[in-house]
Amino acid sequence: MAKTQKQPPVILTLNDVEYDVNKDFNDEQKRLYLHLKNIDDKINSNNFIQEQLGVSRDGFVRILEESLAKSKDHSPHDPGDEND
């Protein structure tokens, strides 16, 4: 005979009141809680992605700056010098 595992409580604090989602919520409230949890998960994921993209962008800016500095060092024509 298989033993049923007891699920740990899912506690939500809303307006300074703690609720056990599995015990205190009806089906509609559980569904609304799942929507909120999913939205929070997406916000956290997007914040994480935003951090990654910011670091990546900074890296590409640095690489472009280095490339421009190299090409300026080897360029026979300085775009700022109109006498060339």
CSV table of N, CA, C and O in Angstrom, one decimal:
chain,number,residue,atom,x,y,z
A,1,MET,N,0.8,-1.2,0.0
A,1,MET,CA,0.0,0.0,0.0
A,1,MET,C,0.9,1.2,0.0
A,1,MET,O,1.8,1.4,0.8
A,2,ALA,N,0.6,2.1,-0.9
A,2,ALA,CA,1.4,3.4,-1.1
A,2,ALA,C,1.0,4.4,0.0
A,2,ALA,O,-0.1,4.6,0.3
A,3,LYS,N,2.0,5.0,0.5
A,3,LYS,CA,1.8,6.1,1.5
A,3,LYS,C,1.6,7.4,0.8
A,3,LYS,O,2.3,7.7,-0.2
A,4,THR,N,0.6,8.1,1.2
A,4,THR,CA,0.4,9.5,0.6
A,4,THR,C,1.3,10.4,1.4
A,4,THR,O,1.4,10.4,2.6
A,5,GLN,N,2.1,11.2,0.6
A,5,GLN,CA,3.0,12.2,1.2
A,5,GLN,C,2.2,13.4,1.5
A,5,GLN,O,1.4,13.9,0.7
A,6,LYS,N,2.4,13.9,2.7
A,6,LYS,CA,1.8,15.1,3.2
A,6,LYS,C,2.5,16.3,2.5
A,6,LYS,O,3.7,16.4,2.6
A,7,GLN,N,1.7,17.2,1.9
A,7,GLN,CA,2.3,18.4,1.3
A,7,GLN,C,2.6,19.4,2.3
A,7,GLN,O,1.8,19.6,3.2
A,8,PRO,N,3.7,20.1,2.2
A,8,PRO,CA,4.0,21.2,3.1
A,8,PRO,C,3.0,22.3,2.9
A,8,PRO,O,2.5,22.5,1.8
A,9,PRO,N,2.7,23.0,3.9
A,9,PRO,CA,1.7,24.1,3.8
A,9,PRO,C,2.3,25.2,2.8
A,9,PRO,O,3.5,25.5,2.8
A,10,VAL,N,1.4,25.8,2.1
A,10,VAL,CA,1.7,27.0,1.2
A,10,VAL,C,1.1,28.2,1.9
A,10,VAL,O,-0.1,28.3,2.0
A,11,ILE,N,2.0,29.0,2.5
A,11,ILE,CA,1.5,30.1,3.3
A,11,ILE,C,1.6,31.4,2.5
A,11,ILE,O,2.6,31.7,1.9
A,12,LEU,N,0.5,32.1,2.5
A,12,LEU,CA,0.4,33.4,1.8
A,12,LEU,C,0.0,34.4,2.9
A,12,LEU,O,-0.9,34.2,3.6
A,13,THR,N,0.8,35.5,2.9
A,13,THR,CA,0.5,36.6,3.8
A,13,THR,C,-0.1,37.7,3.0
A,13,THR,O,0.6,38.3,2.1
A,14,LEU,N,-1.3,38.1,3.3
A,14,LEU,CA,-2.0,39.1,2.6
A,14,LEU,C,-2.7,40.1,3.6
A,14,LEU,O,-3.4,39.6,4.4
A,15,ASN,N,-2.3,41.3,3.5
A,15,ASN,CA,-2.8,42.3,4.5
A,15,ASN,C,-2.5,41.9,5.9
A,15,ASN,O,-3.4,42.0,6.8
A,16,ASP,N,-1.3,41.4,6.1
A,16,ASP,CA,-0.8,41.0,7.5
A,16,ASP,C,-1.6,39.8,8.0
A,16,ASP,O,-1.6,39.6,9.2
A,17,VAL,N,-2.3,39.1,7.2
A,17,VAL,CA,-3.0,37.9,7.6
A,17,VAL,C,-2.4,36.7,6.9
A,17,VAL,O,-2.2,36.7,5.7
A,18,GLU,N,-2.0,35.6,7.6
A,18,GLU,CA,-1.4,34.4,7.0
A,18,GLU,C,-2.5,33.5,6.6
A,18,GLU,O,-3.4,33.2,7.4
A,19,TYR,N,-2.4,32.9,5.4
A,19,TYR,CA,-3.4,31.9,4.9
A,19,TYR,C,-2.6,30.7,4.5
A,19,TYR,O,-1.6,30.8,3.9
A,20,ASP,N,-3.1,29.5,4.8
A,20,ASP,CA,-2.6,28.3,4.3
A,20,ASP,C,-3.5,28.0,3.0
A,20,ASP,O,-4.7,27.7,3.1
A,21,VAL,N,-2.9,28.2,1.9
A,21,VAL,CA,-3.6,28.2,0.6
A,21,VAL,C,-4.3,26.9,0.4
A,21,VAL,O,-5.5,26.9,0.0
A,22,ASN,N,-3.7,25.8,0.8
A,22,ASN,CA,-4.4,24.5,0.6
A,22,ASN,C,-5.5,24.2,1.6
A,22,ASN,O,-6.5,23.5,1.2
A,23,LYS,N,-5.5,24.8,2.7
A,23,LYS,CA,-6.6,24.6,3.7
A,23,LYS,C,-7.6,25.7,3.8
A,23,LYS,O,-8.8,25.5,4.0
A,24,ASP,N,-7.2,27.0,3.6
A,24,ASP,CA,-8.1,28.1,3.8
A,24,ASP,C,-8.7,28.6,2.6
A,24,ASP,O,-9.7,29.4,2.7
A,25,PHE,N,-8.2,28.3,1.4
A,25,PHE,CA,-8.8,28.8,0.2
A,25,PHE,C,-9.7,27.9,-0.5
A,25,PHE,O,-9.5,26.6,-0.5
A,26,ASN,N,-10.8,28.4,-1.1
A,26,ASN,CA,-11.7,27.6,-1.9
A,26,ASN,C,-11.0,27.5,-3.3
A,26,ASN,O,-10.0,28.0,-3.6
A,27,ASP,N,-11.7,26.8,-4.2
A,27,ASP,CA,-11.1,26.5,-5.6
A,27,ASP,C,-10.8,27.8,-6.3
A,27,ASP,O,-9.8,28.0,-7.0
A,28,GLU,N,-11.7,28.8,-6.3
A,28,GLU,CA,-11.6,30.0,-7.0
A,28,GLU,C,-10.4,30.8,-6.4
A,28,GLU,O,-9.5,31.3,-7.2
A,29,GLN,N,-10.2,30.8,-5.1
A,29,GLN,CA,-9.1,31.5,-4.4
A,29,GLN,C,-7.8,30.9,-4.7
A,29,GLN,O,-6.8,31.6,-4.9
A,30,LYS,N,-7.8,29.6,-4.8
A,30,LYS,CA,-6.6,28.8,-5.2
A,30,LYS,C,-6.2,29.2,-6.6
A,30,LYS,O,-5.0,29.4,-6.9
A,31,ARG,N,-7.1,29.3,-7.5
A,31,ARG,CA,-6.8,29.6,-8.9
A,31,ARG,C,-6.3,31.0,-9.0
A,31,ARG,O,-5.3,31.3,-9.7
A,32,LEU,N,-6.9,32.0,-8.2
A,32,LEU,CA,-6.4,33.3,-8.2
A,32,LEU,C,-5.0,33.4,-7.6
A,32,LEU,O,-4.1,34.1,-8.1
A,33,TYR,N,-4.7,32.6,-6.6
A,33,TYR,CA,-3.4,32.6,-6.0
A,33,TYR,C,-2.4,32.1,-7.0
A,33,TYR,O,-1.3,32.6,-7.1
A,34,LEU,N,-2.7,31.0,-7.8
A,34,LEU,CA,-1.8,30.5,-8.8
A,34,LEU,C,-1.6,31.5,-9.9
A,34,LEU,O,-0.4,31.6,-10.4
A,35,HIS,N,-2.6,32.3,-10.3
A,35,HIS,CA,-2.3,33.4,-11.2
A,35,HIS,C,-1.3,34.4,-10.6
A,35,HIS,O,-0.3,34.8,-11.3
A,36,LEU,N,-1.5,34.8,-9.4
A,36,LEU,CA,-0.6,35.7,-8.8
A,36,LEU,C,0.8,35.2,-8.7
A,36,LEU,O,1.8,35.9,-8.9
A,37,LYS,N,0.9,33.9,-8.3
A,37,LYS,CA,2.3,33.3,-8.2
A,37,LYS,C,2.9,33.2,-9.6
A,37,LYS,O,4.1,33.5,-9.7
A,38,ASN,N,2.2,32.9,-10.6
A,38,ASN,CA,2.7,32.8,-11.9
A,38,ASN,C,3.2,34.2,-12.4
A,38,ASN,O,4.3,34.3,-13.0
A,39,ILE,N,2.4,35.2,-12.1
A,39,ILE,CA,2.8,36.6,-12.5
A,39,ILE,C,4.1,37.0,-11.7
A,39,ILE,O,5.0,37.5,-12.3
A,40,ASP,N,4.2,36.7,-10.4
A,40,ASP,CA,5.4,37.0,-9.7
A,40,ASP,C,6.6,36.2,-10.2
A,40,ASP,O,7.7,36.8,-10.3
A,41,ASP,N,6.4,35.0,-10.6
A,41,ASP,CA,7.5,34.2,-11.2
A,41,ASP,C,8.0,34.8,-12.5
A,41,ASP,O,9.2,34.9,-12.8
A,42,LYS,N,7.0,35.3,-13.3
A,42,LYS,CA,7.4,35.9,-14.6
A,42,LYS,C,8.1,37.3,-14.4
A,42,LYS,O,9.1,37.6,-15.1
A,43,ILE,N,7.7,38.0,-13.4
A,43,ILE,CA,8.4,39.3,-13.0
A,43,ILE,C,9.8,39.0,-12.6
A,43,ILE,O,10.7,39.6,-13.1
A,44,ASN,N,10.0,38.0,-11.7
A,44,ASN,CA,11.3,37.6,-11.3
A,44,ASN,C,12.2,37.2,-12.4
A,44,ASN,O,13.3,37.5,-12.5
A,45,SER,N,11.6,36.4,-13.3
A,45,SER,CA,12.3,35.9,-14.5
A,45,SER,C,12.7,37.0,-15.4
A,45,SER,O,13.9,37.1,-15.9
A,46,ASN,N,11.8,37.9,-15.6
A,46,ASN,CA,12.1,39.1,-16.5
A,46,ASN,C,13.2,40.0,-15.9
A,46,ASN,O,14.0,40.5,-16.6
A,47,ASN,N,13.1,40.2,-14.6
A,47,ASN,CA,14.2,41.0,-13.9
A,47,ASN,C,15.5,40.3,-14.1
A,47,ASN,O,16.5,41.0,-14.3
A,48,PHE,N,15.6,39.0,-14.0
A,48,PHE,CA,16.8,38.2,-14.1
A,48,PHE,C,17.3,38.4,-15.5
A,48,PHE,O,18.5,38.6,-15.8
A,49,ILE,N,16.4,38.3,-16.5
A,49,ILE,CA,16.8,38.4,-17.9
A,49,ILE,C,17.3,39.8,-18.2
A,49,ILE,O,18.2,40.1,-18.9
A,50,GLN,N,16.6,40.8,-17.6
A,50,GLN,CA,17.0,42.2,-17.8
A,50,GLN,C,18.5,42.4,-17.3
A,50,GLN,O,19.3,43.1,-17.9
A,51,GLU,N,18.8,41.8,-16.1
A,51,GLU,CA,20.2,41.9,-15.6
A,51,GLU,C,21.2,41.3,-16.6
A,51,GLU,O,22.2,41.9,-16.9
A,52,GLN,N,20.8,40.1,-17.2
A,52,GLN,CA,21.7,39.5,-18.1
A,52,GLN,C,21.9,40.3,-19.4
A,52,GLN,O,23.0,40.5,-19.9
A,53,LEU,N,20.8,40.9,-19.9
A,53,LEU,CA,20.8,41.7,-21.1
A,53,LEU,C,21.6,43.0,-20.8
A,53,LEU,O,22.4,43.4,-21.7
A,54,GLY,N,21.5,43.6,-19.6
A,54,GLY,CA,22.3,44.8,-19.3
A,54,GLY,C,23.8,44.5,-19.3
A,54,GLY,O,24.6,45.2,-19.9
A,55,VAL,N,24.2,43.4,-18.7
A,55,VAL,CA,25.6,43.0,-18.7
A,55,VAL,C,26.1,42.7,-20.1
A,55,VAL,O,27.2,43.1,-20.5
A,56,SER,N,25.2,42.0,-20.9
A,56,SER,CA,25.6,41.7,-22.3
A,56,SER,C,25.8,42.9,-23.1
A,56,SER,O,26.7,43.1,-23.8
A,57,ARG,N,24.9,43.9,-22.9
A,57,ARG,CA,24.9,45.1,-23.7
A,57,ARG,C,26.2,45.9,-23.3
A,57,ARG,O,26.9,46.4,-24.2
A,58,ASP,N,26.5,45.9,-22.0
A,58,ASP,CA,27.7,46.6,-21.6
A,58,ASP,C,29.0,46.0,-22.2
A,58,ASP,O,29.9,46.7,-22.6
A,59,GLY,N,29.0,44.6,-22.3
A,59,GLY,CA,30.1,43.9,-22.9
A,59,GLY,C,30.2,44.3,-24.4
A,59,GLY,O,31.3,44.5,-24.9
A,60,PHE,N,29.1,44.4,-25.1
A,60,PHE,CA,29.1,44.7,-26.5
A,60,PHE,C,29.6,46.2,-26.7
A,60,PHE,O,30.3,46.5,-27.7
A,61,VAL,N,29.2,47.0,-25.8
A,61,VAL,CA,29.6,48.4,-25.9
A,61,VAL,C,31.1,48.5,-25.8
A,61,VAL,O,31.8,49.2,-26.5
A,62,ARG,N,31.6,47.8,-24.8
A,62,ARG,CA,33.1,47.7,-24.5
A,62,ARG,C,33.8,47.2,-25.7
A,62,ARG,O,34.8,47.8,-26.2
A,63,ILE,N,33.3,46.1,-26.3
A,63,ILE,CA,34.0,45.5,-27.5
A,63,ILE,C,33.9,46.5,-28.7
A,63,ILE,O,34.9,46.7,-29.4
A,64,LEU,N,32.8,47.2,-28.9
A,64,LEU,CA,32.7,48.2,-29.9
A,64,LEU,C,33.7,49.3,-29.7
A,64,LEU,O,34.4,49.8,-30.6
A,65,GLU,N,33.8,49.8,-28.5
A,65,GLU,CA,34.7,50.9,-28.1
A,65,GLU,C,36.2,50.5,-28.4
A,65,GLU,O,37.0,51.2,-29.0
A,66,GLU,N,36.5,49.2,-28.0
A,66,GLU,CA,37.9,48.7,-28.3
A,66,GLU,C,38.1,48.6,-29.8
A,66,GLU,O,39.2,48.9,-30.3
A,67,SER,N,37.1,48.2,-30.6
A,67,SER,CA,37.3,48.0,-32.0
A,67,SER,C,37.5,49.4,-32.7
A,67,SER,O,38.3,49.6,-33.5
A,68,LEU,N,36.7,50.4,-32.2
A,68,LEU,CA,36.8,51.7,-32.8
A,68,LEU,C,38.2,52.3,-32.4
A,68,LEU,O,38.8,53.0,-33.2
A,69,ALA,N,38.7,52.0,-31.2
A,69,ALA,CA,40.0,52.6,-30.8
A,69,ALA,C,41.1,51.9,-31.7
A,69,ALA,O,42.0,52.6,-32.1
A,70,LYS,N,41.0,50.6,-32.0
A,70,LYS,CA,42.0,50.0,-32.8
A,70,LYS,C,41.9,50.5,-34.2
A,70,LYS,O,43.0,50.8,-34.8
A,71,SER,N,40.7,50.7,-34.8
A,71,SER,CA,40.6,51.2,-36.1
A,71,SER,C,41.1,52.6,-36.2
A,71,SER,O,41.7,53.1,-37.3
A,72,LYS,N,40.9,53.4,-35.2
A,72,LYS,CA,41.4,54.8,-35.2
A,72,LYS,C,42.9,54.9,-35.2
A,72,LYS,O,43.5,55.7,-35.8
A,73,ASP,N,43.5,53.9,-34.4
A,73,ASP,CA,45.0,53.8,-34.4
A,73,ASP,C,45.6,53.5,-35.7
A,73,ASP,O,46.7,53.9,-36.0
A,74,HIS,N,44.9,52.7,-36.5
A,74,HIS,CA,45.4,52.3,-37.8
A,74,HIS,C,44.8,53.0,-39.0
A,74,HIS,O,45.1,52.7,-40.1
A,75,SER,N,43.9,54.0,-38.8
A,75,SER,CA,43.3,54.7,-39.9
A,75,SER,C,44.2,55.7,-40.4
A,75,SER,O,44.7,56.6,-39.7
A,76,PRO,N,44.3,55.7,-41.8
A,76,PRO,CA,45.2,56.8,-42.4
A,76,PRO,C,44.4,58.1,-42.5
A,76,PRO,O,45.0,59.1,-42.8
A,77,HIS,N,43.1,58.1,-42.3
A,77,HIS,CA,42.3,59.3,-42.4
A,77,HIS,C,41.6,59.6,-41.1
A,77,HIS,O,40.8,58.7,-40.7
A,78,ASP,N,41.8,60.7,-40.5
A,78,ASP,CA,41.1,61.1,-39.3
A,78,ASP,C,39.8,61.9,-39.8
A,78,ASP,O,39.9,62.9,-40.4
A,79,PRO,N,38.6,61.3,-39.5
A,79,PRO,CA,37.4,62.0,-40.0
A,79,PRO,C,37.3,63.4,-39.5
A,79,PRO,O,36.6,64.2,-40.2
A,80,GLY,N,38.0,63.8,-38.5
A,80,GLY,CA,37.9,65.2,-38.0
A,80,GLY,C,38.8,66.1,-38.7
A,80,GLY,O,38.7,67.3,-38.6
A,81,ASP,N,39.7,65.6,-39.5
A,81,ASP,CA,40.7,66.4,-40.3
A,81,ASP,C,40.2,66.5,-41.7
A,81,ASP,O,40.3,65.6,-42.5
A,82,GLU,N,39.7,67.7,-42.1
A,82,GLU,CA,39.1,67.9,-43.4
A,82,GLU,C,40.2,68.2,-44.5
A,82,GLU,O,39.9,68.3,-45.6
A,83,ASN,N,41.5,68.3,-44.1
A,83,ASN,CA,42.6,68.5,-45.0
A,83,ASN,C,43.1,67.3,-45.7
A,83,ASN,O,43.9,67.3,-46.6
A,84,ASP,N,42.6,66.1,-45.2
A,84,ASP,CA,43.1,64.8,-45.8
A,84,ASP,C,42.5,64.5,-47.1
A,84,ASP,O,41.4,64.8,-47.4
